[in-house]
Amino acid sequence: MDAERLRFLYRTDQGRIDRATWRRGAGALVAVLLPLTLIWFALAPYSAHDLATTPFFAPMTILAYVYVIFYAFAVMLIVVSFINLSAKRCRDRGLAPPLGLASLAPLLALLAGAAHFLQPRVAEVMSRWYVWGVDALFVAAALWTVYELGWREDDAAAR
């Protein structure tokens, strides 16, 4: 794929795309996000640093925190790219507001990730049920987004 096509798909929300293009574009973003997330899952246990049991300069803890900074930046770029891609498809489907609907699943994904990160640290005030509730909302929004933008038949009235 050439640079102009990548710029159109991921850097602007203007324009329209068909469902096959949306599926390919979203799949490419997932293919980038999945290995980055698996690496974070492997490094996440090292982010819990207790000075009573580990030395001040623990190399794996430093690596985990350096990686999480990189990971957070990459996730934000992927989220913005997904929103731009999905807004084009929402516009093509005649869904309004395209940016609002395109942002729904990524927003809930970020909230679910934050809830998973925060809950173990504040378990006395944040129930596990809260995390599962946010997860359920995210799954519902993600399934709706994938169906609506990636598999639902185009109707001529929306154009």
XYZ file of N, CA, C and O in Angstrom:
636
model
N 0.849 -1.175 0.000
C 0.000 0.000 0.000
C 0.896 1.240 0.000
O 1.843 1.318 0.766
N 0.579 2.177 -0.843
C 1.418 3.359 -0.952
C 1.133 4.357 0.178
O 0.142 4.261 0.894
N 2.029 5.324 0.320
C 1.957 6.289 1.427
C 0.699 7.148 1.343
O 0.094 7.473 2.370
N 0.287 7.508 0.144
C -0.919 8.339 -0.009
C -2.167 7.583 0.446
O -3.038 8.153 1.088
N -2.244 6.315 0.142
C -3.396 5.492 0.567
C -3.411 5.336 2.086
O -4.468 5.428 2.714
N -2.247 5.106 2.692
C -2.170 5.008 4.152
C -2.574 6.322 4.808
O -3.292 6.327 5.816
N -2.136 7.420 4.249
C -2.495 8.740 4.780
C -4.005 8.945 4.706
O -4.626 9.410 5.644
N -4.616 8.578 3.583
C -6.063 8.719 3.435
C -6.810 7.856 4.441
O -7.753 8.305 5.082
N -6.390 6.614 4.609
C -7.116 5.698 5.488
C -6.989 6.069 6.964
O -7.971 6.000 7.706
N -5.800 6.447 7.403
C -5.545 6.541 8.841
C -5.330 7.948 9.384
O -5.424 8.152 10.587
N -5.043 8.924 8.546
C -4.688 10.246 9.085
C -5.782 11.289 8.961
O -5.645 12.382 9.496
N -6.856 10.982 8.265
C -7.954 11.929 8.132
C -9.277 11.188 8.251
O -9.367 10.020 7.881
N -10.284 11.881 8.762
C -11.598 11.248 8.882
C -12.475 11.568 7.672
O -13.607 11.115 7.596
N -11.998 12.345 6.742
C -12.776 12.743 5.576
C -12.769 11.636 4.525
O -11.782 10.936 4.361
N -13.869 11.513 3.816
C -13.974 10.534 2.745
C -14.894 9.386 3.108
O -15.537 9.383 4.153
N -14.950 8.410 2.203
C -15.797 7.233 2.376
C -15.028 5.998 1.934
O -14.221 6.072 1.011
N -15.317 4.885 2.581
C -14.703 3.607 2.192
C -15.760 2.512 2.250
O -16.767 2.643 2.938
N -15.509 1.418 1.541
C -16.445 0.295 1.574
C -16.078 -0.653 2.714
O -15.071 -0.479 3.394
N -16.922 -1.647 2.919
C -16.712 -2.539 4.073
C -15.466 -3.407 3.926
O -14.802 -3.706 4.910
N -15.115 -3.807 2.730
C -13.907 -4.614 2.549
C -12.657 -3.809 2.900
O -11.738 -4.328 3.535
N -12.642 -2.550 2.506
C -11.511 -1.680 2.849
C -11.447 -1.475 4.355
O -10.365 -1.485 4.939
N -12.610 -1.294 4.998
C -12.633 -1.121 6.454
C -12.101 -2.375 7.147
O -11.307 -2.284 8.078
N -12.516 -3.549 6.689
C -12.045 -4.811 7.300
C -10.534 -4.954 7.151
O -9.852 -5.338 8.106
N -10.004 -4.664 5.968
C -8.552 -4.761 5.771
C -7.808 -3.749 6.645
O -6.805 -4.074 7.270
N -8.316 -2.525 6.702
C -7.670 -1.483 7.498
C -7.720 -1.776 8.983
O -6.728 -1.618 9.698
N -8.882 -2.206 9.471
C -9.018 -2.546 10.895
C -8.175 -3.779 11.232
O -7.554 -3.839 12.292
N -8.129 -4.732 10.328
C -7.305 -5.927 10.554
C -5.825 -5.587 10.655
O -5.106 -6.169 11.480
N -5.378 -4.653 9.845
C -3.973 -4.230 9.911
C -3.669 -3.582 11.261
O -2.614 -3.824 11.855
N -4.610 -2.774 11.766
C -4.397 -2.139 13.076
C -4.378 -3.176 14.198
O -3.559 -3.093 15.114
N -5.261 -4.162 14.121
C -5.272 -5.234 15.128
C -3.981 -6.041 15.047
O -3.423 -6.442 16.082
N -3.481 -6.263 13.839
C -2.237 -7.025 13.673
C -1.046 -6.303 14.296
O -0.087 -6.941 14.729
N -1.091 -4.988 14.348
C -0.031 -4.226 15.012
C -0.243 -4.221 16.520
O 0.695 -4.382 17.301
N -1.502 -4.050 16.952
C -1.805 -3.933 18.380
C -1.619 -5.242 19.140
O -1.140 -5.231 20.285
N -1.965 -6.357 18.548
C -1.933 -7.643 19.252
C -0.551 -8.019 19.784
O -0.411 -8.329 20.975
N 0.512 -7.994 18.983
C 1.820 -8.349 19.543
C 2.308 -7.347 20.595
O 2.943 -7.733 21.579
N 1.989 -6.072 20.393
C 2.386 -5.075 21.398
C 1.705 -5.351 22.736
O 2.321 -5.218 23.797
N 0.438 -5.747 22.684
C -0.308 -6.058 23.903
C 0.231 -7.321 24.566
O 0.345 -7.384 25.798
N 0.566 -8.323 23.786
C 1.131 -9.553 24.360
C 2.458 -9.278 25.066
O 2.733 -9.851 26.132
N 3.265 -8.406 24.504
C 4.520 -8.030 25.161
C 4.217 -7.329 26.480
O 4.864 -7.595 27.502
N 3.215 -6.432 26.495
C 2.865 -5.755 27.742
C 2.373 -6.749 28.793
O 2.713 -6.646 29.969
N 1.576 -7.733 28.380
C 1.119 -8.750 29.337
C 2.306 -9.489 29.959
O 2.274 -9.839 31.134
N 3.341 -9.715 29.170
C 4.531 -10.401 29.701
C 5.309 -9.503 30.667
O 5.889 -9.985 31.639
N 5.325 -8.202 30.405
C 6.097 -7.278 31.241
C 5.304 -6.693 32.411
O 5.906 -6.178 33.358
N 3.998 -6.750 32.380
C 3.160 -6.120 33.400
C 3.470 -6.572 34.829
O 3.469 -5.736 35.741
N 3.753 -7.842 35.078
C 4.055 -8.230 36.467
C 5.270 -7.501 37.044
O 5.353 -7.299 38.263
N 6.180 -7.080 36.191
C 7.376 -6.380 36.666
C 7.101 -4.914 37.012
O 7.953 -4.252 37.590
N 5.904 -4.423 36.653
C 5.591 -3.027 36.958
C 5.205 -2.829 38.423
O 5.178 -1.705 38.900
N 4.910 -3.915 39.125
C 4.640 -3.821 40.560
C 5.986 -3.852 41.280
O 6.664 -4.877 41.332
N 6.384 -2.711 41.813
C 7.714 -2.571 42.388
C 7.594 -2.220 43.867
O 7.187 -1.126 44.220
N 7.971 -3.169 44.720
C 7.937 -2.966 46.165
C 9.384 -2.861 46.656
O 10.153 -3.815 46.578
N 9.748 -1.696 47.155
C 11.127 -1.477 47.597
C 11.501 -2.332 48.801
O 12.686 -2.543 49.066
N 10.521 -2.846 49.515
C 10.810 -3.707 50.661
C 11.332 -5.080 50.215
O 12.036 -5.745 50.968
N 10.996 -5.476 49.005
C 11.389 -6.816 48.549
C 12.308 -6.817 47.338
O 12.925 -7.835 47.045
N 12.394 -5.703 46.612
C 13.245 -5.645 45.426
C 14.168 -4.439 45.517
O 13.861 -3.459 46.191
N 15.300 -4.485 44.828
C 16.220 -3.344 44.876
C 15.628 -2.118 44.189
O 14.686 -2.215 43.402
N 16.201 -0.965 44.493
C 15.709 0.292 43.931
C 15.805 0.298 42.410
O 14.887 0.704 41.730
N 16.935 -0.148 41.870
C 17.120 -0.211 40.418
C 16.948 -1.650 39.953
O 17.920 -2.379 39.798
N 15.725 -2.047 39.718
C 15.432 -3.380 39.194
C 15.336 -3.273 37.670
O 14.439 -2.584 37.153
N 16.230 -3.920 36.942
C 16.260 -3.766 35.480
C 14.940 -4.121 34.787
O 14.511 -3.413 33.875
N 14.276 -5.179 35.234
C 13.024 -5.570 34.588
C 11.909 -4.556 34.869
O 11.052 -4.326 34.024
N 11.940 -3.944 36.037
C 10.945 -2.918 36.347
C 11.168 -1.687 35.470
O 10.219 -1.104 34.942
N 12.430 -1.313 35.301
C 12.758 -0.182 34.430
C 12.317 -0.491 33.002
O 11.690 0.341 32.334
N 12.613 -1.701 32.528
C 12.200 -2.109 31.184
C 10.677 -2.066 31.049
O 10.155 -1.583 30.040
N 9.961 -2.545 32.055
C 8.494 -2.543 32.002
C 7.947 -1.130 31.888
O 7.038 -0.865 31.093
N 8.501 -0.200 32.652
C 8.001 1.172 32.596
C 8.407 1.897 31.312
O 7.629 2.704 30.789
N 9.571 1.618 30.797
C 9.959 2.195 29.499
C 9.036 1.658 28.411
O 8.556 2.408 27.556
N 8.751 0.362 28.467
C 7.882 -0.233 27.459
C 6.461 0.323 27.565
O 5.822 0.579 26.546
N 5.954 0.506 28.774
C 4.571 0.986 28.908
C 4.432 2.403 28.351
O 3.372 2.757 27.814
N 5.470 3.206 28.408
C 5.423 4.538 27.790
C 5.322 4.398 26.268
O 4.496 5.041 25.619
N 6.160 3.531 25.694
C 6.096 3.262 24.259
C 4.739 2.677 23.880
O 4.118 3.094 22.895
N 4.265 1.724 24.665
C 2.992 1.045 24.400
C 1.825 2.033 24.430
O 0.963 2.010 23.558
N 1.791 2.918 25.413
C 0.713 3.900 25.515
C 0.703 4.818 24.291
O -0.367 5.126 23.746
N 1.870 5.246 23.845
C 1.963 6.089 22.652
C 1.456 5.328 21.420
O 0.679 5.867 20.620
N 1.868 4.075 21.277
C 1.437 3.268 20.130
C -0.076 3.040 20.163
O -0.745 3.131 19.122
N -0.623 2.760 21.335
C -2.068 2.543 21.454
C -2.830 3.805 21.053
O -3.837 3.735 20.336
N -2.363 4.957 21.482
C -3.058 6.195 21.124
C -3.023 6.434 19.613
O -4.022 6.853 19.024
N -1.907 6.158 18.968
C -1.837 6.292 17.507
C -2.782 5.313 16.803
O -3.447 5.667 15.827
N -2.837 4.095 17.313
C -3.731 3.085 16.731
C -5.187 3.492 16.927
O -6.014 3.349 16.018
N -5.528 4.016 18.096
C -6.902 4.452 18.363
C -7.294 5.581 17.416
O -8.379 5.560 16.820
N -6.444 6.563 17.251
C -6.753 7.675 16.344
C -6.899 7.160 14.910
O -7.826 7.561 14.190
N -6.033 6.262 14.498
C -6.125 5.689 13.151
C -7.428 4.918 12.971
O -8.084 5.013 11.926
N -7.822 4.150 13.997
C -9.070 3.391 13.926
C -10.278 4.318 13.840
O -11.219 4.064 13.085
N -10.260 5.387 14.611
C -11.376 6.334 14.575
C -11.482 6.974 13.197
O -12.579 7.091 12.636
N -10.359 7.384 12.623
C -10.380 7.980 11.282
C -10.900 6.989 10.249
O -11.715 7.335 9.393
N -10.433 5.751 10.319
C -10.885 4.713 9.398
C -12.379 4.464 9.558
O -13.124 4.409 8.573
N -12.841 4.341 10.789
C -14.247 4.037 11.054
C -15.167 5.204 10.720
O -16.308 4.998 10.311
N -14.695 6.432 10.887
C -15.523 7.586 10.536
C -15.833 7.596 9.044
O -16.951 7.938 8.635
N -14.867 7.198 8.232
C -15.109 7.105 6.792
C -16.207 6.092 6.488
O -17.090 6.333 5.669
N -16.131 4.962 7.163
C -17.128 3.905 6.935
C -18.495 4.319 7.478
O -19.518 4.051 6.851
N -18.536 4.978 8.630
C -19.807 5.473 9.184
C -20.446 6.473 8.220
O -21.662 6.442 7.998
N -19.639 7.328 7.654
C -20.147 8.308 6.693
C -20.708 7.591 5.470
O -21.770 7.948 4.956
N -20.011 6.557 5.013
C -20.475 5.794 3.859
C -21.788 5.086 4.166
O -22.650 4.967 3.306
N -21.970 4.632 5.388
C -23.201 3.948 5.811
C -24.331 4.923 6.118
O -25.449 4.515 6.356
N -24.036 6.221 6.189
C -25.061 7.203 6.494
C -25.345 7.322 7.979
O -26.419 7.778 8.373
N -24.404 6.895 8.820
C -24.570 6.964 10.274
C -24.082 8.319 10.775
O -22.981 8.744 10.459
N -24.890 8.975 11.564
C -24.506 10.292 12.081
C -24.533 10.276 13.601
O -25.393 9.632 14.195
N -23.631 10.933 14.249
C -22.436 11.616 13.771
C -21.317 10.603 13.538
O -21.053 9.754 14.395
N -20.637 10.653 12.401
C -19.645 9.622 12.087
C -18.485 9.561 13.074
O -18.070 8.469 13.470
N -17.970 10.712 13.502
C -16.854 10.674 14.455
C -17.288 10.160 15.820
O -16.551 9.459 16.499
N -18.489 10.510 16.242
C -18.991 10.051 17.532
C -19.177 8.547 17.570
O -18.747 7.875 18.512
N -19.800 7.998 16.541
C -20.010 6.554 16.500
C -18.700 5.801 16.280
O -18.507 4.718 16.818
N -17.796 6.381 15.507
C -16.496 5.748 15.270
C -15.656 5.733 16.541
O -14.797 4.869 16.712
N -15.907 6.662 17.447
C -15.121 6.768 18.686
C -15.658 5.917 19.820
O -14.976 5.747 20.833
N -16.845 5.381 19.689
C -17.492 4.676 20.799
C -16.708 3.450 21.273
O -16.370 3.337 22.448
N -16.402 2.524 20.383
C -15.677 1.313 20.777
C -14.260 1.625 21.278
O -13.852 1.082 22.315
N -13.488 2.502 20.608
C -12.159 2.815 21.150
C -12.211 3.478 22.529
O -11.383 3.182 23.383
N -13.180 4.364 22.745
C -13.310 4.993 24.057
C -13.583 3.954 25.133
O -12.945 3.953 26.193
N -14.512 3.044 24.869
C -14.816 2.002 25.847
C -13.641 1.039 26.030
O -13.422 0.532 27.133
N -12.867 0.795 24.978
C -11.676 -0.050 25.109
C -10.653 0.614 26.024
O -10.048 -0.055 26.885
N -10.456 1.913 25.855
C -9.516 2.624 26.721
C -10.009 2.652 28.163
O -9.216 2.477 29.104
N -11.304 2.849 28.361
C -11.858 2.819 29.722
C -11.729 1.436 30.350
O -11.415 1.310 31.543
N -11.955 0.388 29.562
C -11.802 -0.970 30.076
C -10.346 -1.251 30.446
O -10.064 -1.843 31.501
N -9.424 -0.824 29.609
C -8.004 -0.995 29.926
C -7.618 -0.256 31.188
O -6.891 -0.777 32.041
N -8.114 0.966 31.332
C -7.829 1.740 32.545
C -8.432 1.075 33.773
O -7.807 1.039 34.841
N -9.639 0.535 33.638
C -10.278 -0.140 34.773
C -9.490 -1.383 35.186
O -9.299 -1.646 36.377
N -9.011 -2.144 34.213
C -8.203 -3.332 34.520
C -6.888 -2.954 35.197
O -6.392 -3.680 36.056
N -6.315 -1.837 34.792
C -5.067 -1.384 35.387
C -5.291 -0.855 36.804
O -4.519 -1.125 37.720
N -6.374 -0.104 36.988
C -6.603 0.580 38.256
C -7.201 -0.315 39.337
O -6.834 -0.195 40.514
N -8.094 -1.200 38.990
C -8.847 -1.967 39.990
C -7.977 -2.723 40.987
O -8.237 -2.653 42.186
N -6.923 -3.431 40.580
C -6.110 -4.128 41.582
C -5.415 -3.175 42.556
O -5.131 -3.544 43.690
N -5.184 -1.966 42.130
C -4.489 -1.000 42.979
C -5.422 -0.311 43.968
O -4.974 0.222 44.977
N -6.714 -0.294 43.671
C -7.699 0.336 44.561
C -8.880 -0.615 44.800
O -10.036 -0.201 44.795
N -8.579 -1.872 45.013
C -9.613 -2.906 45.134
C -10.602 -2.630 46.263
O -11.764 -3.040 46.183
N -10.165 -1.922 47.295
C -11.073 -1.658 48.406
C -12.182 -0.675 48.063
O -13.220 -0.646 48.720
N -12.009 0.138 47.041
C -13.046 1.100 46.653
C -13.615 0.853 45.250
O -14.604 1.468 44.879
N -12.999 -0.033 44.498
C -13.469 -0.314 43.136
C -13.705 -1.813 42.990
O -12.770 -2.606 42.938
N -14.943 -2.177 42.911
C -15.333 -3.581 42.816
C -14.925 -4.184 41.473
O -14.835 -3.499 40.462
N -14.712 -5.474 41.479
C -14.410 -6.205 40.241
C -15.607 -6.154 39.296
O -15.463 -6.232 38.076
N -16.812 -6.036 39.850
C -18.021 -5.945 39.039
C -17.998 -4.711 38.145
O -18.523 -4.740 37.027
N -17.419 -3.643 38.628
C -17.303 -2.421 37.826
C -16.477 -2.706 36.570
O -16.846 -2.293 35.465
N -15.388 -3.412 36.741
C -14.515 -3.757 35.613
C -15.265 -4.637 34.620
O -15.202 -4.415 33.409
N -15.987 -5.615 35.130
C -16.749 -6.500 34.235
C -17.853 -5.735 33.508
O -18.160 -6.035 32.349
N -18.450 -4.744 34.170
C -19.468 -3.921 33.520
C -18.897 -3.121 32.360
O -19.499 -3.048 31.279
N -17.730 -2.519 32.583
C -17.079 -1.759 31.506
C -16.667 -2.708 30.380
O -16.798 -2.371 29.197
N -16.192 -3.903 30.740
C -15.851 -4.903 29.724
C -17.067 -5.277 28.880
O -16.970 -5.386 27.650
N -18.216 -5.461 29.524
C -19.443 -5.820 28.801
C -19.852 -4.714 27.843
O -20.245 -4.990 26.694
N -19.750 -3.463 28.291
C -20.071 -2.341 27.405
C -19.119 -2.300 26.209
O -19.537 -2.070 25.070
N -17.831 -2.532 26.477
C -16.850 -2.531 25.390
C -17.131 -3.646 24.382
O -17.106 -3.418 23.167
N -17.403 -4.851 24.871
C -17.667 -5.972 23.969
C -18.900 -5.684 23.107
O -18.897 -5.930 21.897
N -19.953 -5.136 23.728
C -21.162 -4.800 22.966
C -20.852 -3.757 21.893
O -21.279 -3.901 20.737
N -20.110 -2.715 22.241
C -19.768 -1.676 21.267
C -18.861 -2.226 20.170
O -19.022 -1.878 18.993
N -17.911 -3.082 20.538
C -17.004 -3.656 19.540
C -17.764 -4.559 18.573
O -17.546 -4.487 17.351
N -18.661 -5.391 19.087
C -19.449 -6.266 18.211
C -20.345 -5.452 17.280
O -20.454 -5.761 16.089
N -20.966 -4.401 17.823
C -21.807 -3.545 16.980
C -20.959 -2.889 15.894
O -21.371 -2.842 14.725
N -19.792 -2.381 16.264
C -18.923 -1.699 15.304
C -18.485 -2.646 14.196
O -18.553 -2.306 13.012
N -18.054 -3.834 14.571
C -17.588 -4.798 13.569
C -18.729 -5.205 12.646
O -18.564 -5.266 11.423
N -19.901 -5.451 13.215
C -21.041 -5.825 12.368
C -21.453 -4.668 11.458
O -21.600 -4.830 10.247
N -21.661 -3.508 12.058
C -22.187 -2.357 11.311
C -21.223 -1.882 10.230
O -21.636 -1.554 9.122
N -19.946 -1.851 10.527
C -18.980 -1.291 9.577
C -18.327 -2.346 8.695
O -17.891 -2.036 7.591
N -18.243 -3.579 9.186
C -17.500 -4.585 8.445
C -18.316 -5.638 7.733
O -17.854 -6.226 6.763
N -19.545 -5.902 8.194
C -20.303 -6.994 7.594
C -21.702 -6.629 7.135
O -22.276 -7.318 6.311
N -22.272 -5.589 7.644
C -23.643 -5.238 7.258
C -23.691 -4.831 5.796
O -22.837 -4.080 5.313
N -24.706 -5.325 5.118
C -24.886 -5.001 3.707
C -25.118 -3.505 3.531
O -25.811 -2.883 4.331
N -24.554 -2.958 2.479
C -24.789 -1.552 2.155
C -26.195 -1.399 1.583
O -26.629 -2.199 0.760
N -26.899 -0.387 2.061
C -28.208 -0.103 1.475
C -28.109 1.186 0.659
O -27.447 2.140 1.038
N -28.754 1.177 -0.477
C -28.659 2.302 -1.406
C -29.224 3.585 -0.808
O -28.829 4.679 -1.184
N -30.142 3.469 0.146
C -30.753 4.664 0.753
C -29.763 5.471 1.583
O -29.921 6.666 1.761
N -28.708 4.824 2.088
C -27.736 5.507 2.932
C -26.826 6.414 2.106
O -26.154 7.272 2.652
N -26.782 6.224 0.830
C -25.869 7.017 -0.008
C -26.573 8.224 -0.435
O -26.800 9.024 -0.914
